[in-house]
mmCIF file of C-alpha atoms in Angstrom:
data_model
loop_
_atom_site.group_PDB
_atom_site.id
_atom_site.type_symbol
_atom_site.label_atom_id
_atom_site.label_comp_id
_atom_site.label_asym_id
_atom_site.label_seq_id
_atom_site.Cartn_x
_atom_site.Cartn_y
_atom_site.Cartn_z
ATOM 1 C CA MET A 1104 23.340 2.698 -18.501
ATOM 2 C CA VAL A 1105 19.812 2.145 -16.618
ATOM 3 C CA LYS A 1106 19.262 -1.357 -17.999
ATOM 4 C CA THR A 1107 22.789 -2.542 -16.553
ATOM 5 C CA LEU A 1108 21.707 -1.070 -12.951
ATOM 6 C CA HIS A 1109 18.569 -2.718 -13.190
ATOM 7 C CA ALA A 1110 20.438 -6.173 -13.529
ATOM 8 C CA LYS A 1111 22.539 -5.804 -10.521
ATOM 9 C CA LYS A 1112 20.838 -7.788 -7.978
ATOM 10 C CA LYS A 1113 22.740 -6.797 -4.878
ATOM 11 C CA LEU A 1114 22.759 -3.242 -5.417
ATOM 12 C CA GLN A 1115 19.113 -3.258 -6.198
ATOM 13 C CA LEU A 1116 18.401 -4.832 -2.939
ATOM 14 C CA ALA A 1117 20.418 -1.990 -1.385
ATOM 15 C CA ILE A 1118 18.286 0.416 -3.577
ATOM 16 C CA GLY A 1119 15.016 -1.074 -2.214
ATOM 17 C CA PHE A 1120 16.103 -0.952 1.462
ATOM 18 C CA LEU A 1121 17.320 2.637 0.700
ATOM 19 C CA VAL A 1122 13.996 3.674 -0.958
ATOM 20 C CA GLY A 1123 11.962 1.918 2.170
ATOM 21 C CA ILE A 1124 13.760 4.238 4.827
ATOM 22 C CA LEU A 1125 12.890 7.104 2.847
ATOM 23 C CA PHE A 1126 9.227 6.193 2.242
ATOM 24 C CA GLY A 1127 8.944 4.858 5.896
ATOM 25 C CA PHE A 1128 10.328 8.330 7.203
ATOM 26 C CA LEU A 1129 7.945 10.166 4.921
ATOM 27 C CA LEU A 1130 4.908 8.233 5.878
ATOM 28 C CA GLN A 1131 5.912 8.851 9.686
ATOM 29 C CA LYS A 1132 6.232 12.587 8.944
ATOM 30 C CA GLY A 1133 3.007 12.476 7.305
ATOM 31 C CA GLY A 1134 1.274 10.926 10.478
ATOM 32 C CA VAL A 1135 -0.170 8.120 8.588
ATOM 33 C CA THR A 1136 1.927 5.488 10.292
ATOM 34 C CA LYS A 1137 -1.020 6.593 13.135
ATOM 35 C CA TYR A 1138 -4.124 4.577 13.871
ATOM 36 C CA ASP A 1139 -5.531 7.841 14.695
ATOM 37 C CA VAL A 1140 -4.931 9.468 11.412
ATOM 38 C CA ILE A 1141 -6.070 6.312 9.347
ATOM 39 C CA ILE A 1142 -9.321 5.896 11.208
ATOM 40 C CA GLY A 1143 -9.932 9.577 10.979
ATOM 41 C CA GLN A 1144 -9.936 9.438 6.971
ATOM 42 C CA LEU A 1145 -12.172 6.194 7.073
ATOM 43 C CA LEU A 1146 -14.723 8.195 9.607
ATOM 44 C CA LEU A 1147 -14.333 11.360 7.130
ATOM 45 C CA THR A 1148 -13.085 13.343 9.838
ATOM 46 C CA ASP A 1149 -9.316 13.745 8.952
ATOM 47 C CA PHE A 1150 -8.406 14.016 5.200
ATOM 48 C CA THR A 1151 -4.491 13.570 6.067
ATOM 49 C CA VAL A 1152 -4.499 10.031 3.939
ATOM 50 C CA VAL A 1153 -6.101 11.292 0.860
ATOM 51 C CA LYS A 1154 -4.414 14.398 0.915
ATOM 52 C CA ILE A 1155 -1.129 12.512 0.769
ATOM 53 C CA MET A 1156 -2.088 9.851 -1.606
ATOM 54 C CA LEU A 1157 -3.651 12.092 -4.304
ATOM 55 C CA SER A 1158 -0.590 14.741 -4.037
ATOM 56 C CA ALA A 1159 1.481 11.612 -4.510
ATOM 57 C CA VAL A 1160 -0.406 10.296 -7.428
ATOM 58 C CA VAL A 1161 -0.445 13.696 -9.235
ATOM 59 C CA THR A 1162 3.351 13.957 -8.962
ATOM 60 C CA GLY A 1163 4.119 10.459 -9.710
ATOM 61 C CA MET A 1164 1.972 10.366 -12.835
ATOM 62 C CA ILE A 1165 3.382 13.497 -14.275
ATOM 63 C CA GLY A 1166 6.906 12.432 -13.502
ATOM 64 C CA VAL A 1167 6.616 8.808 -14.426
ATOM 65 C CA HIS A 1168 5.041 9.563 -17.756
ATOM 66 C CA LEU A 1169 7.629 12.258 -18.424
ATOM 67 C CA LEU A 1170 10.309 9.346 -17.673
ATOM 68 C CA ARG A 1171 8.370 6.916 -20.172
ATOM 69 C CA SER A 1172 8.399 9.341 -22.849
ATOM 70 C CA ARG A 1173 11.865 9.762 -22.721
ATOM 71 C CA GLY A 1174 12.254 6.025 -22.698
ATOM 72 C CA LEU A 1175 13.770 6.060 -19.338
ATOM 73 C CA ALA A 1176 10.798 4.026 -17.710
ATOM 74 C CA GLN A 1177 8.209 1.541 -18.269
ATOM 75 C CA LEU A 1178 4.860 1.004 -16.793
ATOM 76 C CA HIS A 1179 3.979 -2.259 -14.634
ATOM 77 C CA PRO A 1180 0.147 -2.306 -14.566
ATOM 78 C CA LYS A 1181 -1.312 -5.078 -12.691
ATOM 79 C CA PRO A 1182 -3.957 -7.012 -14.169
ATOM 80 C CA GLY A 1183 -7.546 -7.033 -13.067
ATOM 81 C CA SER A 1184 -11.047 -8.303 -13.095
ATOM 82 C CA PHE A 1185 -14.134 -7.702 -10.854
ATOM 83 C CA GLY A 1186 -13.419 -11.060 -8.844
ATOM 84 C CA THR A 1187 -10.137 -10.222 -8.191
ATOM 85 C CA THR A 1188 -9.893 -6.367 -7.918
ATOM 86 C CA ALA A 1189 -13.370 -5.400 -6.612
ATOM 87 C CA ILE A 1190 -14.098 -8.357 -4.065
ATOM 88 C CA GLY A 1191 -10.436 -8.263 -3.159
ATOM 89 C CA GLY A 1192 -10.476 -4.721 -2.781
ATOM 90 C CA LEU A 1193 -13.766 -4.631 -0.480
ATOM 91 C CA ILE A 1194 -12.253 -7.409 1.587
ATOM 92 C CA PHE A 1195 -9.277 -5.267 2.188
ATOM 93 C CA GLY A 1196 -11.100 -2.328 3.209
ATOM 94 C CA VAL A 1197 -12.942 -4.207 5.909
ATOM 95 C CA GLY A 1198 -9.610 -5.186 7.240
ATOM 96 C CA PHE A 1199 -8.233 -1.876 6.743
ATOM 97 C CA ALA A 1200 -10.732 -0.188 9.172
ATOM 98 C CA LEU A 1201 -10.474 -3.253 11.594
ATOM 99 C CA LEU A 1202 -7.030 -3.192 11.831
ATOM 100 C CA GLY A 1203 -6.387 0.813 11.280
ATOM 101 C CA TYR A 1204 -3.132 0.152 9.091
ATOM 102 C CA CYS A 1205 -2.401 -0.859 5.841
ATOM 103 C CA PRO A 1206 0.468 -3.329 4.934
ATOM 104 C CA GLY A 1207 3.110 -0.322 4.503
ATOM 105 C CA THR A 1208 1.754 1.999 7.293
ATOM 106 C CA LEU A 1209 1.873 -1.068 9.227
ATOM 107 C CA ALA A 1210 5.574 -1.412 9.140
ATOM 108 C CA GLY A 1211 5.918 2.306 9.991
ATOM 109 C CA ALA A 1212 3.680 1.863 12.926
ATOM 110 C CA ILE A 1213 5.774 -1.023 14.233
ATOM 111 C CA GLY A 1214 8.777 1.312 13.856
ATOM 112 C CA GLN A 1215 7.337 3.956 15.862
ATOM 113 C CA GLY A 1216 6.367 1.595 18.820
ATOM 114 C CA SER A 1217 2.949 0.588 18.088
ATOM 115 C CA LEU A 1218 2.358 -2.774 19.887
ATOM 116 C CA ASP A 1219 -1.284 -3.494 18.245
ATOM 117 C CA ALA A 1220 0.461 -3.151 14.951
ATOM 118 C CA LEU A 1221 3.257 -5.570 15.869
ATOM 119 C CA PHE A 1222 1.441 -8.407 17.751
ATOM 120 C CA GLY A 1223 -1.772 -8.175 16.247
ATOM 121 C CA GLY A 1224 -1.496 -6.718 12.739
ATOM 122 C CA LEU A 1225 1.794 -8.257 11.695
ATOM 123 C CA VAL A 1226 0.710 -11.617 12.809
ATOM 124 C CA GLY A 1227 -2.711 -11.073 11.114
ATOM 125 C CA ILE A 1228 -1.521 -10.035 7.893
ATOM 126 C CA LEU A 1229 0.954 -13.043 7.714
ATOM 127 C CA ILE A 1230 -1.716 -15.312 8.261
ATOM 128 C CA GLY A 1231 -4.195 -13.566 6.300
ATOM 129 C CA ALA A 1232 -1.564 -13.858 2.840
ATOM 130 C CA GLY A 1233 -0.799 -17.518 3.992
ATOM 131 C CA LEU A 1234 -4.451 -17.968 3.625
ATOM 132 C CA PHE A 1235 -4.709 -16.752 0.336
ATOM 133 C CA ALA A 1236 -1.811 -18.820 -0.739
ATOM 134 C CA GLU A 1237 -3.513 -21.578 0.599
ATOM 135 C CA LEU A 1238 -6.980 -21.235 -1.024
ATOM 136 C CA TYR A 1239 -5.335 -19.786 -4.285
ATOM 137 C CA PRO A 1240 -6.187 -22.581 -6.637
ATOM 138 C CA LYS A 1241 -9.571 -22.718 -5.508
ATOM 139 C CA LEU A 1242 -10.231 -19.177 -5.864
ATOM 140 C CA ASP A 1243 -8.514 -18.944 -9.263
ATOM 141 C CA LYS A 1244 -10.541 -21.780 -10.814
ATOM 142 C CA THR A 1245 -13.917 -20.070 -9.526
ATOM 143 C CA ILE A 1246 -13.887 -16.456 -8.526
ATOM 144 C CA LEU A 1247 -10.835 -14.649 -9.584
ATOM 145 C CA ASN A 1248 -11.143 -14.595 -13.162
ATOM 146 C CA LYS A 1249 -14.820 -13.435 -13.260
ATOM 147 C CA GLY A 1250 -15.100 -10.190 -15.316
ATOM 148 C CA HIS A 1251 -11.466 -10.178 -16.580
ATOM 149 C CA PHE A 1252 -10.371 -7.074 -18.107
ATOM 150 C CA GLY A 1253 -6.463 -7.505 -17.881
ATOM 151 C CA GLU A 1254 -3.310 -5.040 -17.654
ATOM 152 C CA ILE A 1255 -5.287 -2.123 -19.392
ATOM 153 C CA THR A 1256 -4.561 1.369 -18.440
ATOM 154 C CA TRP A 1257 -7.021 4.173 -18.611
ATOM 155 C CA PRO A 1258 -5.061 5.859 -21.978
ATOM 156 C CA GLN A 1259 -5.331 2.290 -23.681
ATOM 157 C CA LEU A 1260 -9.057 1.644 -22.817
ATOM 158 C CA LEU A 1261 -10.106 5.325 -24.308
ATOM 159 C CA LYS A 1262 -7.369 4.773 -27.138
ATOM 160 C CA VAL A 1263 -5.777 8.420 -26.642
ATOM 161 C CA ASN A 1264 -2.337 9.828 -26.183
ATOM 162 C CA PRO A 1265 -1.647 9.355 -22.193
ATOM 163 C CA TRP A 1266 -1.134 13.020 -21.951
ATOM 164 C CA TRP A 1267 -5.192 13.309 -22.743
ATOM 165 C CA VAL A 1268 -5.649 11.448 -19.497
ATOM 166 C CA ILE A 1269 -2.883 12.695 -17.543
ATOM 167 C CA LEU A 1270 -3.651 16.546 -17.723
ATOM 168 C CA PRO A 1271 -7.450 16.082 -16.666
ATOM 169 C CA VAL A 1272 -6.858 13.783 -13.817
ATOM 170 C CA ALA A 1273 -4.037 16.267 -12.705
ATOM 171 C CA PHE A 1274 -6.749 19.276 -12.854
ATOM 172 C CA TRP A 1275 -9.487 17.162 -11.169
ATOM 173 C CA ILE A 1276 -7.260 15.874 -8.375
ATOM 174 C CA ILE A 1277 -6.251 19.281 -7.907
ATOM 175 C CA ASP A 1278 -9.647 20.561 -7.930
ATOM 176 C CA LEU A 1279 -10.619 17.965 -5.564
ATOM 177 C CA LEU A 1280 -7.980 18.800 -2.842
ATOM 178 C CA ILE A 1281 -9.085 22.475 -3.070
ATOM 179 C CA VAL A 1282 -12.640 21.299 -2.110
ATOM 180 C CA ILE A 1283 -11.203 19.324 0.691
ATOM 181 C CA GLU A 1284 -9.161 22.162 2.085
ATOM 182 C CA LYS A 1285 -12.381 24.386 1.685
ATOM 183 C CA TYR A 1286 -14.626 21.691 3.568
ATOM 184 C CA GLY A 1287 -13.232 18.805 5.027
ATOM 185 C CA SER A 1288 -10.582 18.959 7.813
ATOM 186 C CA MET B 456 9.446 19.143 13.091
ATOM 187 C CA GLU B 457 6.733 16.392 14.467
ATOM 188 C CA ARG B 458 4.446 16.394 11.209
ATOM 189 C CA TRP B 459 5.130 17.978 7.975
ATOM 190 C CA SER B 460 2.373 19.041 5.767
ATOM 191 C CA PRO B 461 0.680 16.466 3.868
ATOM 192 C CA TYR B 462 1.468 17.936 0.417
ATOM 193 C CA ALA B 463 4.877 18.102 0.913
ATOM 194 C CA VAL B 464 5.029 14.327 1.950
ATOM 195 C CA GLY B 465 2.643 13.375 -0.790
ATOM 196 C CA ILE B 466 4.910 15.122 -3.496
ATOM 197 C CA SER B 467 8.057 13.493 -2.076
ATOM 198 C CA ILE B 468 6.516 10.077 -2.281
ATOM 199 C CA GLY B 469 5.408 11.113 -5.676
ATOM 200 C CA PHE B 470 9.244 11.820 -6.545
ATOM 201 C CA LEU B 471 10.617 8.843 -4.734
ATOM 202 C CA SER B 472 8.340 6.874 -6.999
ATOM 203 C CA CYS B 473 9.817 8.481 -9.981
ATOM 204 C CA VAL B 474 13.095 7.474 -8.725
ATOM 205 C CA THR B 475 12.069 3.972 -8.019
ATOM 206 C CA PHE B 476 10.995 3.606 -11.904
ATOM 207 C CA LEU B 477 14.048 4.945 -13.086
ATOM 208 C CA LEU B 478 16.616 3.181 -11.010
ATOM 209 C CA SER B 479 14.850 0.111 -10.161
ATOM 210 C CA ASP B 480 12.182 -0.383 -13.038
ATOM 211 C CA LYS B 481 9.828 -1.299 -10.046
ATOM 212 C CA PRO B 482 6.748 0.371 -8.582
ATOM 213 C CA ILE B 483 6.579 0.999 -4.525
ATOM 214 C CA GLY B 484 4.298 -1.682 -3.286
ATOM 215 C CA CYS B 485 4.439 -3.685 -0.136
ATOM 216 C CA SER B 486 1.901 -6.333 0.417
ATOM 217 C CA ALA B 487 3.549 -9.076 -1.738
ATOM 218 C CA ALA B 488 6.654 -9.037 0.837
ATOM 219 C CA PHE B 489 3.884 -10.296 3.522
ATOM 220 C CA SER B 490 2.860 -13.048 1.220
ATOM 221 C CA ARG B 491 6.737 -14.072 0.731
ATOM 222 C CA THR B 492 7.311 -13.869 4.646
ATOM 223 C CA SER B 493 4.630 -16.087 5.206
ATOM 224 C CA GLY B 494 5.669 -18.562 2.804
ATOM 225 C CA MET B 495 9.363 -18.278 4.443
ATOM 226 C CA ILE B 496 7.574 -18.907 7.802
ATOM 227 C CA GLU B 497 5.477 -22.002 6.674
ATOM 228 C CA LYS B 498 8.814 -23.331 4.862
ATOM 229 C CA LEU B 499 10.637 -23.547 7.897
ATOM 230 C CA ILE B 500 7.792 -25.445 9.438
ATOM 231 C CA ARG B 501 6.918 -27.702 6.654
ATOM 232 C CA GLY B 502 9.720 -27.686 4.530
ATOM 233 C CA GLY B 503 10.670 -27.219 0.742
ATOM 234 C CA ILE B 504 7.368 -28.532 -0.414
ATOM 235 C CA VAL B 505 5.694 -25.346 0.355
ATOM 236 C CA ALA B 506 7.814 -23.837 -2.611
ATOM 237 C CA GLU B 507 5.598 -26.315 -4.962
ATOM 238 C CA LYS B 508 2.373 -24.373 -4.309
ATOM 239 C CA ALA B 509 0.921 -22.521 -7.101
ATOM 240 C CA TYR B 510 1.053 -19.042 -5.578
ATOM 241 C CA TYR B 511 4.562 -19.172 -4.028
ATOM 242 C CA LYS B 512 5.563 -20.182 -7.803
ATOM 243 C CA LYS B 513 4.474 -16.623 -8.868
ATOM 244 C CA PHE B 514 5.758 -14.834 -5.563
ATOM 245 C CA ALA B 515 8.482 -17.017 -4.261
ATOM 246 C CA PRO B 516 9.411 -17.171 -0.606
ATOM 247 C CA VAL B 517 12.226 -15.199 -0.897
ATOM 248 C CA ILE B 518 14.084 -11.935 0.255
ATOM 249 C CA GLU B 519 13.595 -9.673 -3.105
ATOM 250 C CA TRP B 520 13.427 -5.924 -3.829
ATOM 251 C CA GLU B 521 9.951 -5.299 -2.043
ATOM 252 C CA TRP B 522 10.893 -7.084 1.060
ATOM 253 C CA MET B 523 13.915 -5.018 1.413
ATOM 254 C CA LEU B 524 11.690 -1.927 0.927
ATOM 255 C CA VAL B 525 9.372 -2.999 3.703
ATOM 256 C CA LEU B 526 12.225 -3.627 6.016
ATOM 257 C CA GLY B 527 13.528 -0.185 5.104
ATOM 258 C CA VAL B 528 10.066 1.398 5.863
ATOM 259 C CA PHE B 529 9.998 -0.106 9.244
ATOM 260 C CA VAL B 530 13.618 1.410 9.827
ATOM 261 C CA GLY B 531 12.809 4.955 8.491
ATOM 262 C CA ALA B 532 9.604 5.369 10.251
ATOM 263 C CA PHE B 533 11.593 4.367 13.619
ATOM 264 C CA ILE B 534 14.572 6.901 12.581
ATOM 265 C CA SER B 535 11.680 9.533 11.903
ATOM 266 C CA ALA B 536 10.059 8.854 15.300
ATOM 267 C CA ILE B 537 13.240 8.879 17.339
ATOM 268 C CA LEU B 538 14.241 11.978 15.636
ATOM 269 C CA SER B 539 11.115 14.081 16.693
ATOM 270 C CA ASN B 540 10.858 12.173 19.993
ATOM 271 C CA GLN B 541 7.524 10.461 18.832
ATOM 272 C CA PHE B 542 9.082 6.863 19.710
ATOM 273 C CA GLN B 543 6.680 5.533 22.233
ATOM 274 C CA THR B 544 5.299 1.606 22.672
ATOM 275 C CA ALA B 545 1.720 1.714 23.171
ATOM 276 C CA TRP B 546 -0.905 -0.912 23.087
ATOM 277 C CA VAL B 547 -4.022 0.937 22.369
ATOM 278 C CA PRO B 548 -4.496 3.986 20.197
ATOM 279 C CA ALA B 549 -6.346 7.248 21.637
ATOM 280 C CA THR B 550 -9.182 7.067 19.301
ATOM 281 C CA TRP B 551 -9.868 3.362 20.049
ATOM 282 C CA ALA B 552 -9.348 4.322 23.728
ATOM 283 C CA GLN B 553 -12.189 6.751 23.689
ATOM 284 C CA ALA B 554 -14.502 4.452 21.770
ATOM 285 C CA PHE B 555 -13.876 0.948 23.258
ATOM 286 C CA GLY B 556 -11.795 1.695 26.414
ATOM 287 C CA ASN B 557 -8.119 0.977 27.170
ATOM 288 C CA THR B 558 -8.108 -3.054 27.405
ATOM 289 C CA PRO B 559 -5.142 -4.204 25.284
ATOM 290 C CA VAL B 560 -6.721 -7.542 24.734
ATOM 291 C CA THR B 561 -9.596 -6.162 22.805
ATOM 292 C CA ARG B 562 -7.516 -4.095 20.725
ATOM 293 C CA TRP B 563 -5.324 -7.049 20.059
ATOM 294 C CA VAL B 564 -8.308 -9.572 19.193
ATOM 295 C CA PHE B 565 -9.356 -6.715 16.419
ATOM 296 C CA SER B 566 -6.172 -5.819 15.182
ATOM 297 C CA LEU B 567 -5.242 -9.498 14.596
ATOM 298 C CA VAL B 568 -8.745 -10.333 12.929
ATOM 299 C CA GLY B 569 -8.132 -6.957 10.963
ATOM 300 C CA GLY B 570 -4.811 -8.037 9.878
ATOM 301 C CA ILE B 571 -5.943 -11.524 8.688
ATOM 302 C CA ILE B 572 -8.697 -10.040 6.622
ATOM 303 C CA LEU B 573 -6.199 -6.995 5.518
ATOM 304 C CA GLY B 574 -3.817 -9.682 4.162
ATOM 305 C CA LEU B 575 -6.228 -11.898 2.708
ATOM 306 C CA GLY B 576 -7.902 -9.050 0.843
ATOM 307 C CA ALA B 577 -4.316 -7.408 -0.380
ATOM 308 C CA ARG B 578 -3.257 -10.486 -1.728
ATOM 309 C CA TRP B 579 -6.859 -11.165 -3.331
ATOM 310 C CA ALA B 580 -6.880 -7.817 -4.898
ATOM 311 C CA GLY B 581 -3.330 -8.166 -6.134
ATOM 312 C CA GLY B 582 -1.914 -5.124 -4.192
ATOM 313 C CA CYS B 583 -2.517 -2.725 -1.270
ATOM 314 C CA THR B 584 -2.943 1.081 -0.502
ATOM 315 C CA SER B 585 0.928 1.421 -1.881
ATOM 316 C CA GLY B 586 0.749 -0.864 -4.831
ATOM 317 C CA HIS B 587 -2.688 -0.420 -6.216
ATOM 318 C CA GLY B 588 -3.315 3.126 -4.212
ATOM 319 C CA ILE B 589 -0.449 4.981 -4.979
ATOM 320 C CA SER B 590 1.799 3.219 -7.725
ATOM 321 C CA GLY B 591 -0.952 1.693 -10.001
ATOM 322 C CA THR B 592 -3.163 4.819 -9.684
ATOM 323 C CA LEU B 593 -0.354 7.081 -10.846
ATOM 324 C CA GLN B 594 0.632 4.608 -13.862
ATOM 325 C CA LEU B 595 -3.330 5.098 -14.683
ATOM 326 C CA VAL B 596 -4.083 1.489 -14.536
ATOM 327 C CA VAL B 597 -7.844 0.637 -14.691
ATOM 328 C CA SER B 598 -7.254 -2.377 -11.917
ATOM 329 C CA SER B 599 -5.571 0.005 -9.507
ATOM 330 C CA TRP B 600 -8.287 2.858 -9.651
ATOM 331 C CA LEU B 601 -11.072 0.219 -9.098
ATOM 332 C CA ALA B 602 -8.890 -1.521 -6.294
ATOM 333 C CA ALA B 603 -8.343 2.006 -4.720
ATOM 334 C CA ILE B 604 -11.843 2.866 -5.004
ATOM 335 C CA CYS B 605 -12.786 -0.471 -3.261
ATOM 336 C CA PHE B 606 -10.315 0.012 -0.253
ATOM 337 C CA PHE B 607 -12.266 3.126 0.439
ATOM 338 C CA ILE B 608 -15.693 1.904 0.170
ATOM 339 C CA GLY B 609 -15.091 -1.147 2.396
ATOM 340 C CA GLY B 610 -12.994 0.802 4.846
ATOM 341 C CA ILE B 611 -15.286 3.659 5.248
ATOM 342 C CA LEU B 612 -18.489 1.576 5.753
ATOM 343 C CA THR B 613 -16.677 -0.576 8.028
ATOM 344 C CA ALA B 614 -15.258 2.156 10.370
ATOM 345 C CA MET B 615 -18.693 4.034 10.249
ATOM 346 C CA LEU B 616 -20.460 0.718 11.315
ATOM 347 C CA ILE B 617 -17.913 -0.126 14.162
ATOM 348 C CA PHE B 618 -17.590 3.325 15.508
#
């Protein structure tokens, strides 16, 4: 039943749109479509972004692995290498702080009327993404494959049943959130 | 209500992720849609030859699931803002104005340059705060944990430097 649903192209576009609406609604309600909240996180004065991300990760991690163990979902790990993931991640971080939005929250910020997101951020991201597509053949030959480690997950790397990782990570995240509630703001 | 508890929002996003894995066999992600859009615009200007670029063979410049998701994020945030009377057009966010003044042009330059670096970095890393930061980490993917940590290292250092 689920497989036939995945194959219905037009219905899938509608589901994607619907999921996006819910996601955008939640991001706005959480306050993370606001520049002030995101920059507050990066300045370590407002921990809203981390609280939302970590509670989403705990819930989603348990849920997706439960679905998977019943054969209702499969994982889609992204490949990685130090040249791709670490360098790209650091570049992303610089842009994240200068812009004050990430790609998803930028779409939400435009929806709530932030003009810096629309005329600055959106135009910039499109240029930046285009620039990467232009540089891709060169980067792929030089830096992107340095320190390649592939599409691996922590349970695969540690060669254990996923639940041996899921439970400790869940407890660690909950602990971290308790500490943040106590000492952060 | 204007703001919800971050935990209510986070847990709901976690459930929403499970729903997308079940119904669409896809993790939530946003940045590839910007690559595709950039390719679509370039195609309008330079024609079909753009689709021959190696990168656009991997991420074809077409409207697909994730593109619709990003469009939905815009619509969903708009609905939420309207319902709680928070929709407001503004050039300069409050924190920015306090540190750097109220001039739209300065903010525009920073957001444009920041956007370029963000777009480049997101595609370089193969994902953003949602694709790597939430969807990848919840699947316990090694590359996504590394990416999420690097996003925040780069972000925190840069924010501390400019403020």
